[in-house]
């Protein structure tokens, strides 16, 4: 029962085989901190976290080169980057068209400040892109830790586990200089707006990850990248490594190289940051060692939208820098998240961030479970009903855990451990694992302390029961239980119900209660003259 995982590079499910089964190197493409991360972003991040937790579990058995098995626990060196420069608004284009997303964030915050929609805690200078990045980075880390992202918790003690692009500019310059020396990167353009591009025709396997070909990419050129920019490139798919631009707010001296003599300040392209940060942080000895050791990492993840151009470009430049035949042994890409059967949309009210959901009193554990419970290679559909179902599952597990913790010592059902291991070993089949846990709990009406210990062991993989629980919210007239959020409409109805009861108009009071029920709220009078408001599951 060895762990098999789909590899985007080979397009098949295959044994996950790191260079050293005791020490796994894992790099995850993290957020661009120009806005709050939404639930679609977190679906990808939490899928990577689930994979990391499974690899660390004693239940995870990896296949060794001789066909034997290597059981955990083991150490996973997990690094997730923070992008705070160079990611452009038209990121689907390898050239990086549009404007820097941090500049877009600056404009959005200025508009929010003018309209009074800036969050109350937004003590940020919108004209300073570094301050904007700090603001959204802090909010991302708060959300990530609330949802149990292990690397976010570890970064408290070791911030280098979540490196920022702006802290690694020197490393990017060194990689770029090396790529020019190797003849796979070249300068182009007119003084003041020159650029360094990667020559994709020098990358023999360019397109292998995404299935693109250079002929297809040539034919698809044009559109968002202007003709002047395309004309200065050797191939339409050549991608940006460095841009000379003294007007850019986030800028640094250009890389030191004879071919770039006399260049003014500029900024890096998006793709180069991950090569510099992953190799510097995950290869012993850093970038210099990576270049001489023909280094590669074991595992690389990101959302499926990262496959092209971002990860394709990472592979090309990383392999050119290290002279290794591959950049990562295994590629892991969770699919997109739909909301109520459609793409997320602010105008349709289907755009959610974990921060917004938690502010409504929704349990972080329910959010996490809802985002990980669908297989990572299937398009998940997030819904409020699904969130309620996940909340019920969490409550059932907590009740079982508490009952077991206060029960006598005894035996447990050993088969559930094997069933969970069998499911997760099969391409991270999370639905099968959750089903095995529910079957076990349903079949165990009188749990013992051994059951509590086993559930704790399994939850080290799922990561839900240890999260901080949502608290009830007291508005004076009502106490809202987790999952029920105060609103002006509900508060007004509760006040009308209170007044109707005082006037002994019980028919009116009952009608208001029924109206609240139709809205999804169960109300109950409690001591102190208040009303308890709970979500109807």
Short mmCIF file of C-alpha atoms in Angstrom, two decimals:
data_model
loop_
_atom_site.label_atom_id
_atom_site.label_comp_id
_atom_site.label_asym_id
_atom_site.label_seq_id
_atom_site.Cartn_x
_atom_site.Cartn_y
_atom_site.Cartn_z
CA UNK A 1 0.00 0.00 0.00
CA UNK A 2 2.49 2.59 -1.23
CA UNK A 3 1.49 6.20 -1.82
CA UNK A 4 0.63 6.95 -5.43
CA UNK A 5 0.00 10.52 -6.59
CA UNK A 6 -0.91 12.06 -9.93
CA UNK A 7 2.06 13.84 -11.50
CA UNK A 8 1.11 16.73 -13.79
CA UNK A 9 4.40 16.33 -15.64
CA UNK A 10 3.90 12.68 -16.61
CA UNK A 11 0.08 12.87 -16.75
CA UNK A 12 -0.36 9.72 -14.70
CA UNK A 13 -0.78 8.44 -11.16
CA UNK A 14 2.57 7.06 -10.05
CA UNK A 15 4.54 6.29 -6.88
CA UNK A 16 5.68 9.42 -5.10
CA UNK A 17 9.44 8.90 -4.90
CA UNK A 18 11.51 11.66 -3.26
CA UNK A 19 15.29 11.60 -3.38
CA UNK A 20 15.36 10.87 0.36
CA UNK A 21 12.18 9.40 1.88
CA UNK A 22 13.21 10.73 5.30
CA UNK A 23 13.54 14.36 4.15
CA UNK A 24 11.16 15.74 1.53
CA UNK A 25 11.57 19.16 -0.10
CA UNK A 26 8.25 20.79 -0.99
CA UNK A 27 7.66 24.20 -2.58
CA UNK A 28 4.21 25.77 -2.90
CA UNK A 29 3.41 28.84 -4.97
CA UNK A 30 1.74 31.11 -2.45
CA UNK A 31 -0.39 34.26 -2.66
CA UNK A 32 0.19 37.55 -4.38
CA UNK A 33 -0.53 39.92 -1.50
CA UNK A 34 -2.49 42.55 -3.38
CA UNK A 35 -5.87 41.59 -1.89
CA UNK A 36 -7.37 39.18 0.63
CA UNK A 37 -6.99 35.57 -0.53
CA UNK A 38 -10.35 34.01 -1.50
CA UNK A 39 -11.62 30.50 -0.91
CA UNK A 40 -10.43 29.41 -4.36
CA UNK A 41 -6.87 30.37 -3.42
CA UNK A 42 -7.23 28.57 -0.12
CA UNK A 43 -8.54 25.43 -1.77
CA UNK A 44 -5.15 25.06 -3.45
CA UNK A 45 -3.16 26.01 -0.33
CA UNK A 46 -5.11 23.63 1.90
CA UNK A 47 -4.80 20.77 -0.59
CA UNK A 48 -1.03 21.24 -0.42
CA UNK A 49 -1.26 21.32 3.38
CA UNK A 50 -3.27 18.08 3.38
CA UNK A 51 -0.65 16.46 1.14
CA UNK A 52 2.15 17.66 3.40
CA UNK A 53 0.35 16.34 6.52
CA UNK A 54 -0.22 12.97 4.83
CA UNK A 55 3.44 12.66 3.86
CA UNK A 56 4.41 13.32 7.49
CA UNK A 57 1.97 10.73 8.84
CA UNK A 58 3.18 7.36 10.16
CA UNK A 59 0.48 5.84 7.93
CA UNK A 60 2.09 7.08 4.72
CA UNK A 61 4.34 4.47 3.09
CA UNK A 62 6.57 5.54 0.20
CA UNK A 63 8.03 3.18 -2.37
CA UNK A 64 11.82 3.06 -2.36
CA UNK A 65 13.93 2.42 -5.50
CA UNK A 66 14.28 -1.27 -4.61
CA UNK A 67 10.50 -1.65 -4.35
CA UNK A 68 10.44 -1.77 -0.57
CA UNK A 69 8.31 0.49 1.60
CA UNK A 70 9.39 3.42 3.74
CA UNK A 71 6.86 4.28 6.45
CA UNK A 72 6.55 7.65 8.14
CA UNK A 73 6.84 9.74 10.14
CA UNK A 74 9.24 11.85 8.14
CA UNK A 75 10.19 15.48 7.80
CA UNK A 76 8.75 17.67 5.07
CA UNK A 77 10.66 20.88 4.41
CA UNK A 78 7.77 23.01 3.16
CA UNK A 79 8.29 26.50 1.73
CA UNK A 80 5.54 28.80 0.45
CA UNK A 81 6.45 32.09 -1.20
CA UNK A 82 4.80 35.48 -0.81
CA UNK A 83 4.68 37.43 -4.08
CA UNK A 84 4.90 41.17 -3.48
CA UNK A 85 6.38 42.41 -6.78
CA UNK A 86 6.48 41.45 -10.46
CA UNK A 87 3.14 39.64 -10.78
CA UNK A 88 1.25 41.43 -13.53
CA UNK A 89 -2.50 41.72 -14.03
CA UNK A 90 -2.36 39.82 -17.33
CA UNK A 91 -0.57 36.87 -15.77
CA UNK A 92 -1.87 34.38 -18.33
CA UNK A 93 0.65 35.90 -20.72
CA UNK A 94 4.21 34.64 -20.31
CA UNK A 95 5.54 38.11 -21.06
CA UNK A 96 3.76 39.60 -18.05
CA UNK A 97 1.49 42.17 -19.64
CA UNK A 98 -0.67 44.71 -17.84
CA UNK A 99 0.39 46.41 -14.61
CA UNK A 100 2.03 45.12 -11.46
CA UNK A 101 -0.67 43.75 -9.17
CA UNK A 102 0.73 45.76 -6.28
CA UNK A 103 0.04 48.91 -8.28
CA UNK A 104 -3.50 47.69 -8.90
CA UNK A 105 -3.85 47.14 -5.14
CA UNK A 106 -2.73 50.71 -4.50
CA UNK A 107 -5.47 52.06 -6.78
CA UNK A 108 -8.11 49.81 -5.23
CA UNK A 109 -7.23 50.89 -1.67
CA UNK A 110 -7.27 54.56 -2.66
CA UNK A 111 -10.76 54.12 -4.13
CA UNK A 112 -11.90 52.19 -1.05
CA UNK A 113 -10.57 54.94 1.18
CA UNK A 114 -12.47 57.59 -0.81
CA UNK A 115 -15.72 55.62 -0.69
CA UNK A 116 -15.39 54.74 2.99
CA UNK A 117 -15.17 51.01 2.25
CA UNK A 118 -11.65 50.58 3.58
CA UNK A 119 -11.60 47.95 6.35
CA UNK A 120 -11.57 49.52 9.83
CA UNK A 121 -8.21 47.91 10.61
CA UNK A 122 -6.60 49.10 7.37
CA UNK A 123 -3.95 51.40 8.79
CA UNK A 124 -2.00 51.49 5.55
CA UNK A 125 -0.58 54.16 3.28
CA UNK A 126 -2.11 53.29 -0.12
CA UNK A 127 0.60 55.23 -1.95
CA UNK A 128 3.29 52.89 -0.59
CA UNK A 129 3.19 49.47 -2.36
CA UNK A 130 5.48 47.98 0.27
CA UNK A 131 3.01 49.02 3.00
CA UNK A 132 0.13 47.59 0.96
CA UNK A 133 2.02 44.29 0.67
CA UNK A 134 2.68 44.27 4.44
CA UNK A 135 -1.01 44.87 5.13
CA UNK A 136 -2.31 42.05 2.95
CA UNK A 137 0.50 39.70 3.93
CA UNK A 138 -0.47 40.06 7.61
CA UNK A 139 -4.11 39.40 6.79
CA UNK A 140 -3.22 36.34 4.74
CA UNK A 141 -1.16 34.89 7.57
CA UNK A 142 -4.02 35.46 10.02
CA UNK A 143 -6.43 33.59 7.73
CA UNK A 144 -3.92 30.83 6.95
CA UNK A 145 -3.21 30.17 10.62
CA UNK A 146 -6.91 30.21 11.47
CA UNK A 147 -7.41 27.47 8.85
CA UNK A 148 -4.50 25.38 10.11
CA UNK A 149 -1.92 25.89 7.35
CA UNK A 150 1.16 24.33 8.96
CA UNK A 151 3.75 26.34 7.07
CA UNK A 152 2.04 29.56 8.19
CA UNK A 153 2.31 28.48 11.82
CA UNK A 154 5.94 27.43 11.36
CA UNK A 155 6.80 30.77 9.80
CA UNK A 156 6.25 32.48 13.15
CA UNK A 157 9.52 30.97 14.36
CA UNK A 158 11.17 30.79 10.92
CA UNK A 159 9.95 33.52 8.52
CA UNK A 160 12.23 32.16 5.77
CA UNK A 161 9.69 29.36 5.26
CA UNK A 162 7.40 31.97 3.70
CA UNK A 163 9.92 34.14 1.85
CA UNK A 164 8.90 37.41 0.24
CA UNK A 165 9.96 38.14 -3.33
CA UNK A 166 11.25 41.58 -2.36
CA UNK A 167 13.66 39.98 0.11
CA UNK A 168 15.23 37.87 -2.65
CA UNK A 169 15.93 40.40 -5.37
CA UNK A 170 19.69 39.80 -5.16
CA UNK A 171 19.18 36.08 -5.67
CA UNK A 172 16.99 36.70 -8.71
CA UNK A 173 19.68 38.95 -10.18
CA UNK A 174 22.29 36.23 -9.71
CA UNK A 175 20.11 33.70 -11.48
CA UNK A 176 19.44 36.13 -14.34
CA UNK A 177 23.16 36.88 -14.76
CA UNK A 178 23.87 33.15 -14.89
CA UNK A 179 21.18 32.60 -17.51
CA UNK A 180 22.70 35.32 -19.69
CA UNK A 181 26.11 33.65 -19.31
CA UNK A 182 24.60 30.34 -20.38
CA UNK A 183 23.17 31.93 -23.51
CA UNK A 184 19.56 31.16 -22.62
CA UNK A 185 18.62 34.75 -21.70
CA UNK A 186 19.19 37.93 -23.67
CA UNK A 187 18.67 41.70 -23.33
CA UNK A 188 16.45 43.57 -25.73
CA UNK A 189 14.68 46.88 -26.20
CA UNK A 190 15.47 50.58 -26.08
CA UNK A 191 17.30 52.38 -23.23
CA UNK A 192 15.01 53.19 -20.37
CA UNK A 193 12.62 50.32 -21.11
CA UNK A 194 14.93 47.44 -21.88
CA UNK A 195 14.21 43.90 -20.76
CA UNK A 196 15.92 40.57 -20.21
CA UNK A 197 14.01 37.66 -21.74
CA UNK A 198 14.39 33.91 -21.47
CA UNK A 199 14.85 32.24 -24.84
CA UNK A 200 12.32 29.39 -24.81
CA UNK A 201 13.84 27.87 -27.95
CA UNK A 202 16.88 27.00 -25.81
CA UNK A 203 14.69 25.02 -23.38
CA UNK A 204 14.35 21.60 -24.99
CA UNK A 205 11.38 20.50 -22.90
CA UNK A 206 9.47 23.77 -22.84
CA UNK A 207 5.76 22.95 -22.94
CA UNK A 208 6.05 19.44 -21.48
CA UNK A 209 4.18 20.32 -18.27
CA UNK A 210 1.30 22.18 -19.93
CA UNK A 211 1.17 20.31 -23.23
CA UNK A 212 1.96 23.46 -25.22
CA UNK A 213 4.27 23.49 -28.22
CA UNK A 214 6.38 26.40 -29.45
CA UNK A 215 4.53 26.38 -32.77
CA UNK A 216 1.20 26.67 -30.98
CA UNK A 217 2.52 29.45 -28.76
CA UNK A 218 3.84 31.31 -31.78
CA UNK A 219 0.47 31.05 -33.45
CA UNK A 220 -1.29 32.31 -30.33
CA UNK A 221 0.89 35.40 -29.97
CA UNK A 222 -0.53 38.87 -29.95
CA UNK A 223 -3.40 40.45 -28.10
CA UNK A 224 -2.47 41.94 -24.76
CA UNK A 225 1.27 42.33 -25.47
CA UNK A 226 1.96 45.21 -27.84
CA UNK A 227 3.64 44.65 -31.20
CA UNK A 228 6.77 46.57 -30.21
CA UNK A 229 7.36 44.22 -27.29
CA UNK A 230 6.75 41.13 -29.42
CA UNK A 231 9.07 42.38 -32.14
CA UNK A 232 12.01 42.70 -29.75
CA UNK A 233 11.70 39.07 -28.67
CA UNK A 234 13.19 36.11 -30.51
CA UNK A 235 10.02 34.06 -29.99
CA UNK A 236 6.55 35.22 -28.91
CA UNK A 237 6.67 32.90 -25.88
CA UNK A 238 9.97 34.28 -24.56
CA UNK A 239 9.20 35.46 -21.05
CA UNK A 240 10.30 38.37 -18.93
CA UNK A 241 13.10 38.00 -16.37
CA UNK A 242 13.86 41.67 -15.69
CA UNK A 243 12.39 44.98 -16.83
CA UNK A 244 14.24 48.30 -16.85
CA UNK A 245 11.74 50.91 -15.66
CA UNK A 246 12.77 53.88 -13.52
CA UNK A 247 9.12 54.96 -13.20
CA UNK A 248 8.08 51.78 -11.44
CA UNK A 249 7.46 52.38 -7.72
CA UNK A 250 9.07 49.09 -6.69
CA UNK A 251 12.51 49.17 -8.29
CA UNK A 252 16.09 48.10 -7.74
CA UNK A 253 19.43 48.42 -9.55
CA UNK A 254 19.46 46.09 -12.54
CA UNK A 255 21.53 42.87 -12.43
CA UNK A 256 25.28 43.27 -12.68
CA UNK A 257 26.42 41.82 -16.00
CA UNK A 258 28.52 43.14 -18.90
CA UNK A 259 25.54 42.82 -21.22
CA UNK A 260 23.55 45.13 -18.95
CA UNK A 261 26.11 47.88 -18.49
CA UNK A 262 24.49 51.29 -18.14
CA UNK A 263 21.03 49.96 -17.33
CA UNK A 264 18.87 51.94 -14.95
CA UNK A 265 16.67 50.66 -12.15
CA UNK A 266 14.05 48.03 -12.79
CA UNK A 267 12.10 45.13 -11.35
CA UNK A 268 11.94 41.34 -11.78
CA UNK A 269 9.42 39.35 -13.74
CA UNK A 270 7.03 37.12 -11.84
CA UNK A 271 8.46 33.71 -12.74
CA UNK A 272 12.07 34.23 -11.68
CA UNK A 273 11.24 34.66 -8.00
CA UNK A 274 10.24 31.02 -7.46
CA UNK A 275 13.48 29.69 -8.94
CA UNK A 276 15.55 31.94 -6.72
CA UNK A 277 13.56 31.30 -3.53
CA UNK A 278 12.94 27.57 -3.86
CA UNK A 279 16.55 26.68 -4.66
CA UNK A 280 17.97 29.09 -2.10
CA UNK A 281 15.74 27.81 0.71
CA UNK A 282 15.41 24.09 -0.10
CA UNK A 283 18.88 23.18 -1.40
CA UNK A 284 21.60 22.88 1.26
CA UNK A 285 24.11 25.62 0.57
CA UNK A 286 21.59 27.81 -1.26
CA UNK A 287 21.76 29.10 -4.82
CA UNK A 288 25.47 28.59 -5.38
CA UNK A 289 25.25 24.97 -4.29
CA UNK A 290 22.13 24.44 -6.40
CA UNK A 291 24.00 25.57 -9.51
CA UNK A 292 26.88 23.14 -8.95
CA UNK A 293 24.88 20.17 -7.61
CA UNK A 294 22.43 19.96 -10.53
CA UNK A 295 19.82 20.36 -7.79
CA UNK A 296 16.15 19.50 -7.94
CA UNK A 297 13.33 19.55 -5.41
CA UNK A 298 10.98 16.68 -4.63
CA UNK A 299 7.56 18.28 -4.86
CA UNK A 300 6.09 21.47 -6.29
CA UNK A 301 2.47 22.59 -6.00
CA UNK A 302 0.19 25.40 -7.12
CA UNK A 303 -3.28 25.92 -8.49
CA UNK A 304 -3.99 24.60 -11.98
CA UNK A 305 -3.88 28.18 -13.27
CA UNK A 306 -0.16 28.17 -12.42
CA UNK A 307 0.64 25.36 -14.87
CA UNK A 308 1.05 27.80 -17.74
CA UNK A 309 2.83 30.06 -17.99
CA UNK A 310 4.19 30.26 -14.45
CA UNK A 311 5.35 26.71 -13.75
CA UNK A 312 6.39 26.09 -17.34
CA UNK A 313 8.66 29.12 -17.09
CA UNK A 314 9.97 28.07 -13.69
CA UNK A 315 11.05 24.73 -15.09
CA UNK A 316 12.83 26.26 -18.08
CA UNK A 317 14.85 28.81 -16.11
CA UNK A 318 15.56 26.51 -13.16
CA UNK A 319 16.89 23.68 -15.31
CA UNK A 320 19.01 26.16 -17.29
CA UNK A 321 20.44 27.49 -14.02
CA UNK A 322 21.17 24.12 -12.38
CA UNK A 323 21.87 22.07 -15.53
CA UNK A 324 19.58 19.43 -14.02
CA UNK A 325 17.22 17.49 -16.32
CA UNK A 326 14.22 18.48 -14.19
CA UNK A 327 13.27 21.07 -11.61
CA UNK A 328 10.87 19.03 -9.49
CA UNK A 329 10.34 15.29 -9.31
CA UNK A 330 6.59 15.60 -8.82
CA UNK A 331 4.04 18.31 -9.72
CA UNK A 332 0.79 18.71 -7.78
CA UNK A 333 -2.01 20.95 -9.10
CA UNK A 334 -5.44 21.16 -7.41
CA UNK A 335 -8.25 22.20 -9.73
CA UNK A 336 -10.48 25.25 -9.62
CA UNK A 337 -13.21 25.94 -7.09
CA UNK A 338 -16.73 26.78 -8.19
CA UNK A 339 -19.27 28.48 -5.92
CA UNK A 340 -22.90 27.38 -6.11
CA UNK A 341 -22.16 25.81 -9.49
CA UNK A 342 -20.55 28.84 -11.13
CA UNK A 343 -17.37 30.87 -11.18
CA UNK A 344 -16.88 33.17 -8.23
CA UNK A 345 -18.39 36.59 -8.87
CA UNK A 346 -18.58 39.64 -6.62
CA UNK A 347 -21.55 41.00 -8.54
CA UNK A 348 -23.49 37.75 -8.02
CA UNK A 349 -22.55 37.48 -4.36
CA UNK A 350 -20.61 34.26 -4.86
CA UNK A 351 -17.18 35.68 -4.03
CA UNK A 352 -16.06 34.64 -0.54
CA UNK A 353 -12.92 35.02 1.50
CA UNK A 354 -12.28 32.94 4.63
CA UNK A 355 -12.02 36.24 6.50
CA UNK A 356 -15.55 37.22 5.50
CA UNK A 357 -16.96 33.79 6.36
CA UNK A 358 -15.28 33.70 9.76
CA UNK A 359 -16.54 37.24 10.47
CA UNK A 360 -20.06 35.81 10.06
CA UNK A 361 -19.37 33.32 12.83
CA UNK A 362 -18.68 30.33 10.58
CA UNK A 363 -16.38 27.80 12.19
CA UNK A 364 -12.87 27.73 10.66
CA UNK A 365 -12.89 23.93 10.92
CA UNK A 366 -16.03 23.78 8.78
CA UNK A 367 -14.43 26.06 6.17
CA UNK A 368 -11.29 23.92 6.09
CA UNK A 369 -13.23 20.66 5.78
CA UNK A 370 -15.46 22.08 3.05
CA UNK A 371 -12.39 23.15 1.05
CA UNK A 372 -10.48 19.85 1.36
CA UNK A 373 -13.27 17.25 1.23
CA UNK A 374 -13.49 17.09 -2.59
CA UNK A 375 -10.69 15.30 -4.45
CA UNK A 376 -8.06 17.79 -5.54
CA UNK A 377 -8.29 16.73 -9.21
CA UNK A 378 -12.04 17.42 -9.37
CA UNK A 379 -13.60 20.85 -9.67
CA UNK A 380 -15.04 21.44 -6.21
CA UNK A 381 -18.36 23.24 -5.76
CA UNK A 382 -18.48 25.37 -2.63
CA UNK A 383 -21.98 26.02 -1.31
CA UNK A 384 -23.60 27.28 1.86
CA UNK A 385 -25.40 23.94 2.19
CA UNK A 386 -22.11 22.12 1.83
CA UNK A 387 -20.63 24.39 4.49
CA UNK A 388 -23.50 23.50 6.84
CA UNK A 389 -22.93 19.80 6.12
CA UNK A 390 -19.24 20.19 6.94
CA UNK A 391 -20.16 22.01 10.16
CA UNK A 392 -22.41 19.10 11.16
CA UNK A 393 -19.61 16.65 10.46
CA UNK A 394 -17.21 18.65 12.60
CA UNK A 395 -19.69 18.80 15.48
CA UNK A 396 -20.25 15.03 15.27
CA UNK A 397 -16.49 14.42 15.37
CA UNK A 398 -16.03 16.81 18.30
CA UNK A 399 -18.84 15.15 20.24
CA UNK A 400 -17.31 11.73 19.60
CA UNK A 401 -13.86 12.97 20.60
CA UNK A 402 -15.12 14.53 23.83
CA UNK A 403 -17.15 11.45 24.76
CA UNK A 404 -14.18 9.20 24.08
CA UNK A 405 -11.77 11.38 26.06
CA UNK A 406 -13.95 11.03 29.18
CA UNK A 407 -14.64 7.32 28.71
CA UNK A 408 -12.79 4.35 30.25
CA UNK A 409 -9.76 2.79 28.63
CA UNK A 410 -10.49 0.18 25.99
CA UNK A 411 -9.84 -1.13 22.50
CA UNK A 412 -10.70 0.55 19.23
CA UNK A 413 -11.47 -0.68 15.72
CA UNK A 414 -8.07 -1.11 14.05
CA UNK A 415 -9.49 -1.37 10.53
CA UNK A 416 -10.32 2.35 10.30
CA UNK A 417 -6.64 3.22 10.35
CA UNK A 418 -6.01 0.87 7.43
CA UNK A 419 -9.05 2.18 5.53
CA UNK A 420 -7.91 5.79 5.88
CA UNK A 421 -4.37 4.85 4.84
CA UNK A 422 -5.65 2.89 1.85
CA UNK A 423 -7.79 5.81 0.68
CA UNK A 424 -5.12 8.48 1.03
CA UNK A 425 -2.50 6.23 -0.56
CA UNK A 426 -4.70 6.17 -3.66
CA UNK A 427 -3.95 9.64 -5.06
CA UNK A 428 -4.98 11.40 -1.84
CA UNK A 429 -8.58 10.11 -1.87
CA UNK A 430 -9.86 12.39 0.88
CA UNK A 431 -13.53 11.47 0.37
CA UNK A 432 -12.70 7.82 1.03
CA UNK A 433 -10.79 8.74 4.18
CA UNK A 434 -13.63 10.90 5.52
CA UNK A 435 -16.12 8.15 4.69
CA UNK A 436 -14.05 5.60 6.64
CA UNK A 437 -13.93 7.91 9.68
CA UNK A 438 -17.70 8.51 9.59
CA UNK A 439 -18.41 4.79 9.25
CA UNK A 440 -16.18 4.06 12.25
CA UNK A 441 -17.80 6.76 14.40
CA UNK A 442 -21.31 5.62 13.47
CA UNK A 443 -20.38 2.03 14.39
CA UNK A 444 -18.93 3.06 17.77
CA UNK A 445 -21.77 4.22 20.05
CA UNK A 446 -19.63 3.81 23.18
CA UNK A 447 -16.13 5.08 22.39
CA UNK A 448 -13.16 4.63 24.69
CA UNK A 449 -10.01 6.63 25.32
CA UNK A 450 -8.30 4.56 22.62
CA UNK A 451 -10.83 5.91 20.11
CA UNK A 452 -9.99 9.46 21.17
CA UNK A 453 -6.30 8.78 20.59
CA UNK A 454 -7.00 7.28 17.18
CA UNK A 455 -9.16 10.21 16.09
CA UNK A 456 -6.41 12.58 17.21
CA UNK A 457 -3.93 10.59 15.11
CA UNK A 458 -6.16 10.80 12.04
CA UNK A 459 -6.83 14.48 12.63
CA UNK A 460 -3.11 15.18 12.40
CA UNK A 461 -3.72 14.52 8.68
CA UNK A 462 -7.05 16.34 8.31
CA UNK A 463 -6.15 19.25 10.58
CA UNK A 464 -9.65 20.28 11.66
CA UNK A 465 -10.26 19.40 15.32
CA UNK A 466 -7.38 21.44 16.69
CA UNK A 467 -8.57 24.71 15.13
CA UNK A 468 -9.94 27.49 17.28
CA UNK A 469 -13.71 27.26 17.41
CA UNK A 470 -15.95 30.14 16.40
CA UNK A 471 -17.51 31.95 19.33
CA UNK A 472 -21.11 33.01 19.87
CA UNK A 473 -21.81 36.71 19.21
CA UNK A 474 -23.90 38.72 21.67
CA UNK A 475 -25.63 41.78 20.17
CA UNK A 476 -27.68 42.67 23.24
CA UNK A 477 -30.98 41.46 21.85
CA UNK A 478 -29.68 38.06 20.72
CA UNK A 479 -26.87 35.53 21.07
CA UNK A 480 -25.83 34.25 17.64
CA UNK A 481 -24.36 30.78 17.63
CA UNK A 482 -21.49 29.94 15.22
CA UNK A 483 -22.79 29.86 11.69
CA UNK A 484 -25.47 32.48 12.32
CA UNK A 485 -24.35 36.02 11.54
CA UNK A 486 -25.95 39.20 12.90
CA UNK A 487 -27.46 41.50 10.30
CA UNK A 488 -29.61 44.64 10.39
CA UNK A 489 -32.55 42.73 8.91
CA UNK A 490 -32.44 39.94 11.48
CA UNK A 491 -31.92 42.36 14.36
CA UNK A 492 -34.94 44.41 13.25
CA UNK A 493 -37.12 41.30 13.03
CA UNK A 494 -36.02 40.19 16.49
CA UNK A 495 -36.87 43.62 17.88
CA UNK A 496 -40.30 43.46 16.23
CA UNK A 497 -40.86 39.98 17.68
CA UNK A 498 -39.88 41.22 21.15
CA UNK A 499 -42.29 44.14 20.89
CA UNK A 500 -45.09 41.88 19.63
CA UNK A 501 -44.63 39.55 22.59
CA UNK A 502 -44.69 42.49 25.01
CA UNK A 503 -47.97 43.57 23.42
CA UNK A 504 -49.23 39.97 23.73
CA UNK A 505 -49.60 39.83 19.94
CA UNK A 506 -48.45 36.23 19.86
CA UNK A 507 -49.73 35.62 16.34
CA UNK A 508 -47.45 38.40 15.08
CA UNK A 509 -44.54 37.05 17.14
CA UNK A 510 -45.07 33.56 15.69
CA UNK A 511 -45.25 34.96 12.17
CA UNK A 512 -41.91 36.70 12.64
CA UNK A 513 -40.40 33.49 14.02
CA UNK A 514 -41.65 31.64 10.93
CA UNK A 515 -40.14 34.34 8.71
CA UNK A 516 -36.78 33.90 10.42
CA UNK A 517 -37.10 30.14 9.95
CA UNK A 518 -37.58 30.68 6.22
CA UNK A 519 -34.41 32.78 6.27
CA UNK A 520 -32.48 29.85 7.77
CA UNK A 521 -32.49 30.84 11.45
CA UNK A 522 -33.86 28.95 14.44
CA UNK A 523 -34.75 31.26 17.36
CA UNK A 524 -35.22 30.29 20.98
CA UNK A 525 -35.91 32.46 24.02
CA UNK A 526 -33.24 32.11 26.68
CA UNK A 527 -32.84 33.46 30.24
CA UNK A 528 -32.06 37.16 30.49
CA UNK A 529 -34.67 38.24 27.98
CA UNK A 530 -32.51 37.45 24.96
CA UNK A 531 -32.99 35.18 21.98
CA UNK A 532 -30.62 32.45 20.85
CA UNK A 533 -30.20 32.44 17.07
CA UNK A 534 -28.83 29.29 15.46
CA UNK A 535 -28.38 28.24 11.83
CA UNK A 536 -30.85 25.66 10.57
CA UNK A 537 -28.81 22.71 9.32
#
